PDB file of C-alpha atoms and ligand atoms in Angstrom:
ATOM      1  CA  MET A   1     241.838   7.476 106.098  1.00  0.00           C
ATOM      2  CA  PRO A   2     244.921   5.914 104.436  1.00  0.00           C
ATOM      3  CA  ASP A   3     248.355   7.057 105.614  1.00  0.00           C
ATOM      4  CA  ARG A   4     249.551  10.206 103.936  1.00  0.00           C
ATOM      5  CA  ILE A   5     252.614   9.619 101.795  1.00  0.00           C
ATOM      6  CA  VAL A   6     255.902  11.452 102.235  1.00  0.00           C
ATOM      7  CA  SER A   7     257.839  11.358  98.966  1.00  0.00           C
ATOM      8  CA  TRP A   8     260.510  14.005  99.578  1.00  0.00           C
ATOM      9  CA  HIS A   9     263.911  13.964 101.248  1.00  0.00           C
ATOM     10  CA  PRO A  10     263.915  15.237 104.840  1.00  0.00           C
ATOM     11  CA  SER A  11     267.205  17.133 104.502  1.00  0.00           C
ATOM     12  CA  PRO A  12     268.473  17.455 100.915  1.00  0.00           C
ATOM     13  CA  SER A  13     272.213  18.010 100.589  1.00  0.00           C
ATOM     14  CA  LYS A  14     273.672  21.319  99.455  1.00  0.00           C
ATOM     15  CA  PRO A  15     274.515  20.875  95.751  1.00  0.00           C
ATOM     16  CA  ARG A  16     278.140  21.192  94.661  1.00  0.00           C
ATOM     17  CA  TYR A  17     276.915  22.883  91.475  1.00  0.00           C
ATOM     18  CA  THR A  18     275.902  26.546  91.703  1.00  0.00           C
ATOM     19  CA  PRO A  19     273.145  27.550  89.272  1.00  0.00           C
ATOM     20  CA  PRO A  20     273.415  30.846  87.385  1.00  0.00           C
ATOM     21  CA  ALA A  21     271.723  33.937  88.814  1.00  0.00           C
ATOM     22  CA  GLY A  22     267.993  33.886  88.163  1.00  0.00           C
ATOM     23  CA  ALA A  23     267.723  30.109  87.745  1.00  0.00           C
ATOM     24  CA  VAL A  24     264.206  28.677  87.415  1.00  0.00           C
ATOM     25  CA  ASP A  25     263.052  25.343  88.868  1.00  0.00           C
ATOM     26  CA  ALA A  26     260.516  24.840  86.088  1.00  0.00           C
ATOM     27  CA  HIS A  27     258.839  21.653  87.292  1.00  0.00           C
ATOM     28  CA  CYS A  28     257.704  21.358  90.881  1.00  0.00           C
ATOM     29  CA  HIS A  29     254.439  20.956  92.757  1.00  0.00           C
ATOM     30  CA  VAL A  30     252.736  21.823  96.016  1.00  0.00           C
ATOM     31  CA  PHE A  31     250.564  19.463  98.071  1.00  0.00           C
ATOM     32  CA  GLY A  32     247.973  21.192 100.188  1.00  0.00           C
ATOM     33  CA  PRO A  33     248.174  22.001 103.011  1.00  0.00           C
ATOM     34  CA  MET A  34     245.187  19.666 103.133  1.00  0.00           C
ATOM     35  CA  ALA A  35     243.323  21.590 105.850  1.00  0.00           C
ATOM     36  CA  ARG A  36     243.035  24.564 103.474  1.00  0.00           C
ATOM     37  CA  PHE A  37     243.222  22.823 100.114  1.00  0.00           C
ATOM     38  CA  PRO A  38     241.695  19.337 100.291  1.00  0.00           C
ATOM     39  CA  PHE A  39     242.835  16.772  97.770  1.00  0.00           C
ATOM     40  CA  SER A  40     240.583  15.647  94.929  1.00  0.00           C
ATOM     41  CA  ALA A  41     238.129  12.827  95.599  1.00  0.00           C
ATOM     42  CA  LYS A  42     239.650  11.191  92.485  1.00  0.00           C
ATOM     43  CA  ALA A  43     243.272  11.498  93.704  1.00  0.00           C
ATOM     44  CA  LYS A  44     245.296   8.316  93.220  1.00  0.00           C
ATOM     45  CA  TYR A  45     247.663   9.099  96.101  1.00  0.00           C
ATOM     46  CA  LEU A  46     247.262  10.989  99.351  1.00  0.00           C
ATOM     47  CA  PRO A  47     250.422  12.953 100.068  1.00  0.00           C
ATOM     48  CA  GLY A  48     251.533  14.730 103.203  1.00  0.00           C
ATOM     49  CA  ASP A  49     251.473  18.511 103.244  1.00  0.00           C
ATOM     50  CA  ALA A  50     254.224  20.052 101.126  1.00  0.00           C
ATOM     51  CA  GLY A  51     253.212  23.658 100.807  1.00  0.00           C
ATOM     52  CA  PRO A  52     254.782  26.878  99.539  1.00  0.00           C
ATOM     53  CA  ASP A  53     256.951  27.607 102.596  1.00  0.00           C
ATOM     54  CA  MET A  54     258.730  24.292 102.142  1.00  0.00           C
ATOM     55  CA  LEU A  55     259.024  24.821  98.381  1.00  0.00           C
ATOM     56  CA  PHE A  56     260.535  28.293  98.695  1.00  0.00           C
ATOM     57  CA  ALA A  57     262.962  27.151 101.420  1.00  0.00           C
ATOM     58  CA  LEU A  58     264.143  24.392  99.081  1.00  0.00           C
ATOM     59  CA  ARG A  59     264.452  26.879  96.201  1.00  0.00           C
ATOM     60  CA  ASP A  60     266.769  29.038  98.314  1.00  0.00           C
ATOM     61  CA  HIS A  61     268.730  26.063  99.649  1.00  0.00           C
ATOM     62  CA  LEU A  62     269.402  24.803  96.116  1.00  0.00           C
ATOM     63  CA  GLY A  63     270.425  28.233  94.791  1.00  0.00           C
ATOM     64  CA  PHE A  64     267.405  28.887  92.588  1.00  0.00           C
ATOM     65  CA  THR A  65     265.423  32.116  92.167  1.00  0.00           C
ATOM     66  CA  ARG A  66     262.051  31.126  90.674  1.00  0.00           C
ATOM     67  CA  ASN A  67     259.613  28.236  90.454  1.00  0.00           C
ATOM     68  CA  VAL A  68     257.109  26.987  87.927  1.00  0.00           C
ATOM     69  CA  ILE A  69     254.492  25.136  89.938  1.00  0.00           C
ATOM     70  CA  VAL A  70     252.690  22.420  88.001  1.00  0.00           C
ATOM     71  CA  GLN A  71     249.281  21.357  89.255  1.00  0.00           C
ATOM     72  CA  ALA A  72     249.634  17.769  90.500  1.00  0.00           C
ATOM     73  CA  SER A  73     246.939  15.175  89.819  1.00  0.00           C
ATOM     74  CA  CYS A  74     246.122  14.816  93.535  1.00  0.00           C
ATOM     75  CA  HIS A  75     244.514  18.276  93.416  1.00  0.00           C
ATOM     76  CA  GLY A  76     242.398  17.447  90.366  1.00  0.00           C
ATOM     77  CA  THR A  77     241.090  20.510  88.527  1.00  0.00           C
ATOM     78  CA  ASP A  78     240.928  22.739  91.612  1.00  0.00           C
ATOM     79  CA  ASN A  79     244.001  24.926  91.206  1.00  0.00           C
ATOM     80  CA  ALA A  80     243.577  26.791  94.514  1.00  0.00           C
ATOM     81  CA  ALA A  81     246.720  25.371  96.166  1.00  0.00           C
ATOM     82  CA  THR A  82     248.854  26.177  93.115  1.00  0.00           C
ATOM     83  CA  LEU A  83     247.398  29.707  92.889  1.00  0.00           C
ATOM     84  CA  ASP A  84     247.937  30.265  96.614  1.00  0.00           C
ATOM     85  CA  ALA A  85     251.594  29.253  96.302  1.00  0.00           C
ATOM     86  CA  ILE A  86     252.083  31.584  93.333  1.00  0.00           C
ATOM     87  CA  ALA A  87     250.417  34.424  95.243  1.00  0.00           C
ATOM     88  CA  ARG A  88     252.835  33.917  98.143  1.00  0.00           C
ATOM     89  CA  SER A  89     255.934  33.895  95.933  1.00  0.00           C
ATOM     90  CA  ASP A  90     256.414  37.646  95.588  1.00  0.00           C
ATOM     91  CA  GLY A  91     256.345  37.309  91.795  1.00  0.00           C
ATOM     92  CA  LYS A  92     258.899  34.510  91.846  1.00  0.00           C
ATOM     93  CA  ALA A  93     256.535  31.733  90.774  1.00  0.00           C
ATOM     94  CA  ARG A  94     254.221  31.039  87.899  1.00  0.00           C
ATOM     95  CA  GLY A  95     252.235  27.941  87.191  1.00  0.00           C
ATOM     96  CA  VAL A  96     250.619  25.357  84.976  1.00  0.00           C
ATOM     97  CA  ALA A  97     247.003  24.434  85.731  1.00  0.00           C
ATOM     98  CA  VAL A  98     244.861  21.371  85.174  1.00  0.00           C
ATOM     99  CA  VAL A  99     241.385  22.420  84.091  1.00  0.00           C
ATOM    100  CA  ASP A 100     237.993  20.993  83.333  1.00  0.00           C
ATOM    101  CA  PRO A 101     237.965  21.290  79.509  1.00  0.00           C
ATOM    102  CA  ALA A 102     234.593  23.071  79.783  1.00  0.00           C
ATOM    103  CA  ILE A 103     236.282  25.975  81.594  1.00  0.00           C
ATOM    104  CA  SER A 104     234.976  29.409  80.600  1.00  0.00           C
ATOM    105  CA  GLU A 105     236.995  32.253  79.075  1.00  0.00           C
ATOM    106  CA  ALA A 106     236.451  34.270  82.273  1.00  0.00           C
ATOM    107  CA  GLU A 107     237.900  31.450  84.401  1.00  0.00           C
ATOM    108  CA  LEU A 108     240.888  31.159  82.083  1.00  0.00           C
ATOM    109  CA  ALA A 109     241.441  34.909  82.395  1.00  0.00           C
ATOM    110  CA  ALA A 110     241.325  34.592  86.201  1.00  0.00           C
ATOM    111  CA  LEU A 111     243.966  31.843  86.055  1.00  0.00           C
ATOM    112  CA  HIS A 112     246.117  34.109  83.886  1.00  0.00           C
ATOM    113  CA  ALA A 113     245.787  36.908  86.450  1.00  0.00           C
ATOM    114  CA  GLY A 114     246.870  34.401  89.116  1.00  0.00           C
ATOM    115  CA  GLY A 115     250.091  33.598  87.261  1.00  0.00           C
ATOM    116  CA  ILE A 116     249.098  30.533  85.237  1.00  0.00           C
ATOM    117  CA  ARG A 117     250.714  30.317  81.788  1.00  0.00           C
ATOM    118  CA  GLY A 118     249.744  26.865  80.573  1.00  0.00           C
ATOM    119  CA  ILE A 119     247.537  23.823  81.093  1.00  0.00           C
ATOM    120  CA  ARG A 120     248.571  20.233  81.591  1.00  0.00           C
ATOM    121  CA  PHE A 121     247.151  17.146  79.922  1.00  0.00           C
ATOM    122  CA  ASN A 122     248.050  13.999  81.855  1.00  0.00           C
ATOM    123  CA  PHE A 123     247.853  10.658  80.014  1.00  0.00           C
ATOM    124  CA  LEU A 124     249.176   8.407  82.790  1.00  0.00           C
ATOM    125  CA  LYS A 125     246.446   5.867  83.528  1.00  0.00           C
ATOM    126  CA  ARG A 126     247.717   5.315  87.057  1.00  0.00           C
ATOM    127  CA  LEU A 127     247.174   9.034  87.798  1.00  0.00           C
ATOM    128  CA  VAL A 128     243.967  10.009  85.993  1.00  0.00           C
ATOM    129  CA  ASP A 129     240.741   8.201  85.113  1.00  0.00           C
ATOM    130  CA  ASP A 130     240.356   9.602  81.630  1.00  0.00           C
ATOM    131  CA  ALA A 131     242.074  11.888  79.165  1.00  0.00           C
ATOM    132  CA  PRO A 132     239.553  13.015  76.519  1.00  0.00           C
ATOM    133  CA  LYS A 133     241.623  14.104  73.519  1.00  0.00           C
ATOM    134  CA  ASP A 134     238.715  15.806  71.726  1.00  0.00           C
ATOM    135  CA  LYS A 135     237.920  17.992  74.746  1.00  0.00           C
ATOM    136  CA  PHE A 136     241.598  18.714  75.368  1.00  0.00           C
ATOM    137  CA  LEU A 137     241.955  19.872  71.769  1.00  0.00           C
ATOM    138  CA  GLU A 138     238.902  22.101  72.038  1.00  0.00           C
ATOM    139  CA  VAL A 139     240.173  23.905  75.138  1.00  0.00           C
ATOM    140  CA  SER A 140     243.678  24.208  73.701  1.00  0.00           C
ATOM    141  CA  ARG A 141     242.146  26.394  70.958  1.00  0.00           C
ATOM    142  CA  ARG A 142     240.752  28.874  73.527  1.00  0.00           C
ATOM    143  CA  LEU A 143     243.775  29.553  75.732  1.00  0.00           C
ATOM    144  CA  PRO A 144     244.871  33.075  76.656  1.00  0.00           C
ATOM    145  CA  ALA A 145     247.581  34.540  74.421  1.00  0.00           C
ATOM    146  CA  GLY A 146     251.066  33.264  75.169  1.00  0.00           C
ATOM    147  CA  TRP A 147     249.986  30.066  76.953  1.00  0.00           C
ATOM    148  CA  HIS A 148     251.234  26.596  76.128  1.00  0.00           C
ATOM    149  CA  VAL A 149     250.154  23.016  76.746  1.00  0.00           C
ATOM    150  CA  VAL A 150     252.165  20.653  78.953  1.00  0.00           C
ATOM    151  CA  ILE A 151     251.721  16.966  78.135  1.00  0.00           C
ATOM    152  CA  TYR A 152     252.615  14.074  80.405  1.00  0.00           C
ATOM    153  CA  PHE A 153     252.763  10.619  78.797  1.00  0.00           C
ATOM    154  CA  GLU A 154     254.921   7.515  78.763  1.00  0.00           C
ATOM    155  CA  ALA A 155     257.037   6.434  75.789  1.00  0.00           C
ATOM    156  CA  ASP A 156     254.772   3.551  74.783  1.00  0.00           C
ATOM    157  CA  ILE A 157     251.961   5.909  73.692  1.00  0.00           C
ATOM    158  CA  LEU A 158     254.039   8.546  71.908  1.00  0.00           C
ATOM    159  CA  GLU A 159     253.109   7.363  68.393  1.00  0.00           C
ATOM    160  CA  GLU A 160     249.444   7.035  69.320  1.00  0.00           C
ATOM    161  CA  LEU A 161     249.452  10.641  70.576  1.00  0.00           C
ATOM    162  CA  ARG A 162     251.179  12.103  67.512  1.00  0.00           C
ATOM    163  CA  PRO A 163     248.002  13.176  65.602  1.00  0.00           C
ATOM    164  CA  PHE A 164     246.628  14.751  68.790  1.00  0.00           C
ATOM    165  CA  MET A 165     249.838  16.644  69.497  1.00  0.00           C
ATOM    166  CA  ASP A 166     250.136  17.726  65.863  1.00  0.00           C
ATOM    167  CA  ALA A 167     246.680  19.340  66.125  1.00  0.00           C
ATOM    168  CA  ILE A 168     247.407  21.438  69.226  1.00  0.00           C
ATOM    169  CA  PRO A 169     247.702  25.049  68.035  1.00  0.00           C
ATOM    170  CA  VAL A 170     250.014  26.368  70.777  1.00  0.00           C
ATOM    171  CA  PRO A 171     253.536  25.403  71.883  1.00  0.00           C
ATOM    172  CA  LEU A 172     253.894  22.032  73.639  1.00  0.00           C
ATOM    173  CA  VAL A 173     256.091  21.224  76.617  1.00  0.00           C
ATOM    174  CA  ILE A 174     256.694  17.519  77.205  1.00  0.00           C
ATOM    175  CA  ASP A 175     257.113  16.399  80.810  1.00  0.00           C
ATOM    176  CA  HIS A 176     260.163  14.254  81.518  1.00  0.00           C
ATOM    177  CA  MET A 177     260.855  13.798  77.755  1.00  0.00           C
ATOM    178  CA  GLY A 178     257.874  11.456  77.509  1.00  0.00           C
ATOM    179  CA  ARG A 179     259.528   9.053  79.952  1.00  0.00           C
ATOM    180  CA  PRO A 180     262.016   7.261  77.661  1.00  0.00           C
ATOM    181  CA  ASP A 181     263.850   4.128  78.751  1.00  0.00           C
ATOM    182  CA  VAL A 182     267.225   5.816  79.262  1.00  0.00           C
ATOM    183  CA  SER A 183     268.984   2.477  79.715  1.00  0.00           C
ATOM    184  CA  GLN A 184     268.634   2.102  75.893  1.00  0.00           C
ATOM    185  CA  GLY A 185     271.237   4.867  75.610  1.00  0.00           C
ATOM    186  CA  PRO A 186     271.118   8.104  73.608  1.00  0.00           C
ATOM    187  CA  GLY A 187     270.460   6.260  70.315  1.00  0.00           C
ATOM    188  CA  GLY A 188     267.783   3.952  71.739  1.00  0.00           C
ATOM    189  CA  ALA A 189     264.346   3.527  70.204  1.00  0.00           C
ATOM    190  CA  ASP A 190     262.561   5.714  72.757  1.00  0.00           C
ATOM    191  CA  LEU A 191     264.837   8.722  72.373  1.00  0.00           C
ATOM    192  CA  LYS A 192     264.892   8.304  68.589  1.00  0.00           C
ATOM    193  CA  ALA A 193     261.103   8.497  68.531  1.00  0.00           C
ATOM    194  CA  PHE A 194     261.226  11.518  70.831  1.00  0.00           C
ATOM    195  CA  ARG A 195     263.670  13.255  68.497  1.00  0.00           C
ATOM    196  CA  ARG A 196     261.309  12.618  65.581  1.00  0.00           C
ATOM    197  CA  LEU A 197     258.593  14.383  67.563  1.00  0.00           C
ATOM    198  CA  LEU A 198     260.876  17.356  68.309  1.00  0.00           C
ATOM    199  CA  ASP A 199     261.916  17.532  64.662  1.00  0.00           C
ATOM    200  CA  ALA A 200     258.300  17.649  63.494  1.00  0.00           C
ATOM    201  CA  ARG A 201     257.650  21.052  65.041  1.00  0.00           C
ATOM    202  CA  GLY A 202     259.938  23.849  66.157  1.00  0.00           C
ATOM    203  CA  ASP A 203     257.658  24.766  69.054  1.00  0.00           C
ATOM    204  CA  ILE A 204     257.827  21.543  71.042  1.00  0.00           C
ATOM    205  CA  TRP A 205     259.803  22.013  74.243  1.00  0.00           C
ATOM    206  CA  PHE A 206     260.760  19.420  76.853  1.00  0.00           C
ATOM    207  CA  LYS A 207     261.826  19.013  80.444  1.00  0.00           C
ATOM    208  CA  ALA A 208     265.171  17.280  80.982  1.00  0.00           C
ATOM    209  CA  THR A 209     263.912  16.103  84.336  1.00  0.00           C
ATOM    210  CA  CYS A 210     263.526  13.147  86.653  1.00  0.00           C
ATOM    211  CA  PRO A 211     266.627  10.954  86.577  1.00  0.00           C
ATOM    212  CA  ASP A 212     265.103   9.422  89.701  1.00  0.00           C
ATOM    213  CA  ARG A 213     262.017   8.303  87.747  1.00  0.00           C
ATOM    214  CA  LEU A 214     263.759   7.339  84.521  1.00  0.00           C
ATOM    215  CA  ASP A 215     266.995   5.664  85.565  1.00  0.00           C
ATOM    216  CA  PRO A 216     266.568   2.438  87.539  1.00  0.00           C
ATOM    217  CA  SER A 217     270.341   2.267  88.111  1.00  0.00           C
ATOM    218  CA  GLY A 218     269.757   4.894  90.804  1.00  0.00           C
ATOM    219  CA  ASP A 219     271.752   7.827  92.083  1.00  0.00           C
ATOM    220  CA  PRO A 220     274.128   9.018  90.506  1.00  0.00           C
ATOM    221  CA  TRP A 221     271.927   8.133  87.502  1.00  0.00           C
ATOM    222  CA  ASN A 222     274.697   7.564  84.967  1.00  0.00           C
ATOM    223  CA  ALA A 223     272.392   6.175  82.270  1.00  0.00           C
ATOM    224  CA  PHE A 224     270.250   9.308  82.456  1.00  0.00           C
ATOM    225  CA  ALA A 225     273.300  11.569  82.078  1.00  0.00           C
ATOM    226  CA  ASP A 226     274.555   9.605  79.048  1.00  0.00           C
ATOM    227  CA  ALA A 227     271.179   9.502  77.329  1.00  0.00           C
ATOM    228  CA  VAL A 228     270.031  13.059  78.008  1.00  0.00           C
ATOM    229  CA  ALA A 229     273.182  15.160  77.493  1.00  0.00           C
ATOM    230  CA  PRO A 230     273.102  14.799  73.665  1.00  0.00           C
ATOM    231  CA  LEU A 231     269.419  15.741  73.596  1.00  0.00           C
ATOM    232  CA  VAL A 232     270.059  18.914  75.600  1.00  0.00           C
ATOM    233  CA  ALA A 233     272.938  19.846  73.283  1.00  0.00           C
ATOM    234  CA  ASP A 234     270.922  19.234  70.108  1.00  0.00           C
ATOM    235  CA  TYR A 235     267.736  21.047  71.220  1.00  0.00           C
ATOM    236  CA  GLN A 236     269.280  23.617  73.522  1.00  0.00           C
ATOM    237  CA  ASP A 237     266.802  26.417  72.816  1.00  0.00           C
ATOM    238  CA  ARG A 238     263.716  24.455  73.889  1.00  0.00           C
ATOM    239  CA  VAL A 239     264.695  22.537  76.982  1.00  0.00           C
ATOM    240  CA  ILE A 240     263.967  23.425  80.614  1.00  0.00           C
ATOM    241  CA  TRP A 241     264.786  21.782  83.933  1.00  0.00           C
ATOM    242  CA  GLY A 242     263.120  21.194  87.300  1.00  0.00           C
ATOM    243  CA  THR A 243     263.438  19.270  90.540  1.00  0.00           C
ATOM    244  CA  ASP A 244     259.975  17.632  90.420  1.00  0.00           C
ATOM    245  CA  TRP A 245     259.803  18.270  94.197  1.00  0.00           C
ATOM    246  CA  PRO A 246     257.945  16.915  96.232  1.00  0.00           C
ATOM    247  CA  HIS A 247     258.407  13.934  93.906  1.00  0.00           C
ATOM    248  CA  PRO A 248     254.864  12.494  93.741  1.00  0.00           C
ATOM    249  CA  ASN A 249     254.769   8.723  94.188  1.00  0.00           C
ATOM    250  CA  MET A 250     258.529   8.410  94.750  1.00  0.00           C
ATOM    251  CA  GLN A 251     258.211   7.423  98.413  1.00  0.00           C
ATOM    252  CA  ASP A 252     260.101   4.151  97.831  1.00  0.00           C
ATOM    253  CA  GLN A 253     263.095   5.928  96.256  1.00  0.00           C
ATOM    254  CA  VAL A 254     263.125   9.467  97.534  1.00  0.00           C
ATOM    255  CA  PRO A 255     265.798  11.441  95.646  1.00  0.00           C
ATOM    256  CA  ASP A 256     268.193  13.892  97.294  1.00  0.00           C
ATOM    257  CA  ASP A 257     267.378  17.222  95.627  1.00  0.00           C
ATOM    258  CA  GLY A 258     270.987  18.376  95.991  1.00  0.00           C
ATOM    259  CA  HIS A 259     272.058  15.386  93.895  1.00  0.00           C
ATOM    260  CA  LEU A 260     269.398  16.222  91.297  1.00  0.00           C
ATOM    261  CA  VAL A 261     270.910  19.714  90.965  1.00  0.00           C
ATOM    262  CA  ASP A 262     274.337  18.135  90.547  1.00  0.00           C
ATOM    263  CA  MET A 263     272.984  16.383  87.433  1.00  0.00           C
ATOM    264  CA  ILE A 264     272.728  19.770  85.681  1.00  0.00           C
ATOM    265  CA  PRO A 265     276.394  20.191  84.654  1.00  0.00           C
ATOM    266  CA  ARG A 266     276.427  16.563  83.474  1.00  0.00           C
ATOM    267  CA  ILE A 267     273.602  17.158  80.963  1.00  0.00           C
ATOM    268  CA  ALA A 268     274.536  20.792  80.217  1.00  0.00           C
ATOM    269  CA  PRO A 269     278.319  20.979  80.535  1.00  0.00           C
ATOM    270  CA  THR A 270     278.967  24.597  79.516  1.00  0.00           C
ATOM    271  CA  ARG A 271     277.917  27.808  81.257  1.00  0.00           C
ATOM    272  CA  GLU A 272     276.155  28.831  78.036  1.00  0.00           C
ATOM    273  CA  LEU A 273     274.054  25.668  77.978  1.00  0.00           C
ATOM    274  CA  GLN A 274     273.307  25.978  81.689  1.00  0.00           C
ATOM    275  CA  HIS A 275     272.106  29.540  81.202  1.00  0.00           C
ATOM    276  CA  LYS A 276     269.740  28.467  78.429  1.00  0.00           C
ATOM    277  CA  LEU A 277     268.422  25.495  80.410  1.00  0.00           C
ATOM    278  CA  LEU A 278     267.893  27.305  83.696  1.00  0.00           C
ATOM    279  CA  VAL A 279     267.324  30.966  82.803  1.00  0.00           C
ATOM    280  CA  ALA A 280     266.825  32.007  79.176  1.00  0.00           C
ATOM    281  CA  ASN A 281     264.494  29.204  78.088  1.00  0.00           C
ATOM    282  CA  PRO A 282     262.143  29.081  81.098  1.00  0.00           C
ATOM    283  CA  MET A 283     262.021  32.892  81.177  1.00  0.00           C
ATOM    284  CA  ARG A 284     260.867  32.920  77.534  1.00  0.00           C
ATOM    285  CA  LEU A 285     258.058  30.500  78.358  1.00  0.00           C
ATOM    286  CA  TYR A 286     256.929  31.825  81.739  1.00  0.00           C
ATOM    287  CA  TRP A 287     258.081  35.448  82.096  1.00  0.00           C
ATOM    288  CA  PRO A 288     258.283  36.583  78.446  1.00  0.00           C
ATOM    289  CA  GLU A 289     257.620  40.189  79.405  1.00  0.00           C
ATOM    290  CA  GLU A 290     260.941  40.394  81.277  1.00  0.00           C
ATOM    291  CA  PRO A 291     263.984  41.316  79.180  1.00  0.00           C
TER     292      PRO A 291
HETATM  293  C1  0GY B 301     255.343  14.286  87.990  1.00  0.00           C
HETATM  294  C2  0GY B 301     255.002  12.902  88.097  1.00  0.00           C
HETATM  295  C3  0GY B 301     253.996  12.200  88.651  1.00  0.00           C
HETATM  296  C4  0GY B 301     252.826  12.706  89.215  1.00  0.00           C
HETATM  297  C5  0GY B 301     252.236  13.817  88.856  1.00  0.00           C
HETATM  298  O1  0GY B 301     250.384  15.141  88.666  1.00  0.00           O
HETATM  299  C6  0GY B 301     250.903  14.232  89.287  1.00  0.00           C
HETATM  300  O2  0GY B 301     250.364  13.644  90.221  1.00  0.00           O
HETATM  301  O3  0GY B 301     252.809  14.628  88.017  1.00  0.00           O
HETATM  302  C7  0GY B 301     254.124  10.756  88.585  1.00  0.00           C
HETATM  303  O4  0GY B 301     253.627  10.065  89.501  1.00  0.00           O
HETATM  304  O5  0GY B 301     254.734  10.225  87.634  1.00  0.00           O
HETATM  305  O6  0GY B 301     255.356  14.823  86.886  1.00  0.00           O
HETATM  306  O7  0GY B 301     255.714  14.959  88.934  1.00  0.00           O
END
């Protein structure tokens, strides 16, 4: 068996920034534990165990209250590990599943009962073998009320995906802003194209996440801060934030989660913006029944 990969920081620093009460880490994952929740035979990486106890300890350490757990590709379409983590969260976690597009209505209802509020379509060729747009569209028309679709793609296929995204009949949430080249700056071609996408529909949301993935200049990720702050300001009612812990595939450049939290006031400089980013917006998407 290949070595299992550890892609998270062993002892993240305590952030200097204190999130508002009720803050949501709206993009994170769990891995295993493998003995209970084996990884998919099609997984493109084999991570170490990073289960719910570790996730909730990090949540508390960073000053957050809730998590949105996104099914990672290493678990394929078996959402058992994600559902188990949600079940252990005492109502403080909800999730996004990855499903076989042939999933039945009864199975979707069971996912809803387990705290799932959306499904994820992953278009990264290094992570998944295929991404059948026609089947994705079909299942997106049968989702439980209030669900959304999360899409993960890289900037070079944004235009190609436009007709597909336009046809999805529920709100869209774009992972990591569609991975723009942030070194182009806030007016660069990638972020301009992303703004055109956001302007096309009022129900496209995005995650202002992953300076560690998007900014090769490294911590403290100045290019990310410069490029992303104007986007957060201009689309402040449809942006959410997350750690991306346990940082799949980042084993060569493991970020310090405390430093990731310290990016928040740089991309959302006012308390009002921070409250939207960390509380009001993710609550509308994931806990809409709460006032
Ligand atoms: C992420 C990023 C990655 C991996 C996954 O599902 C996944 O395996 O999401 C990645 O390698 O870019 O969104 O956390």
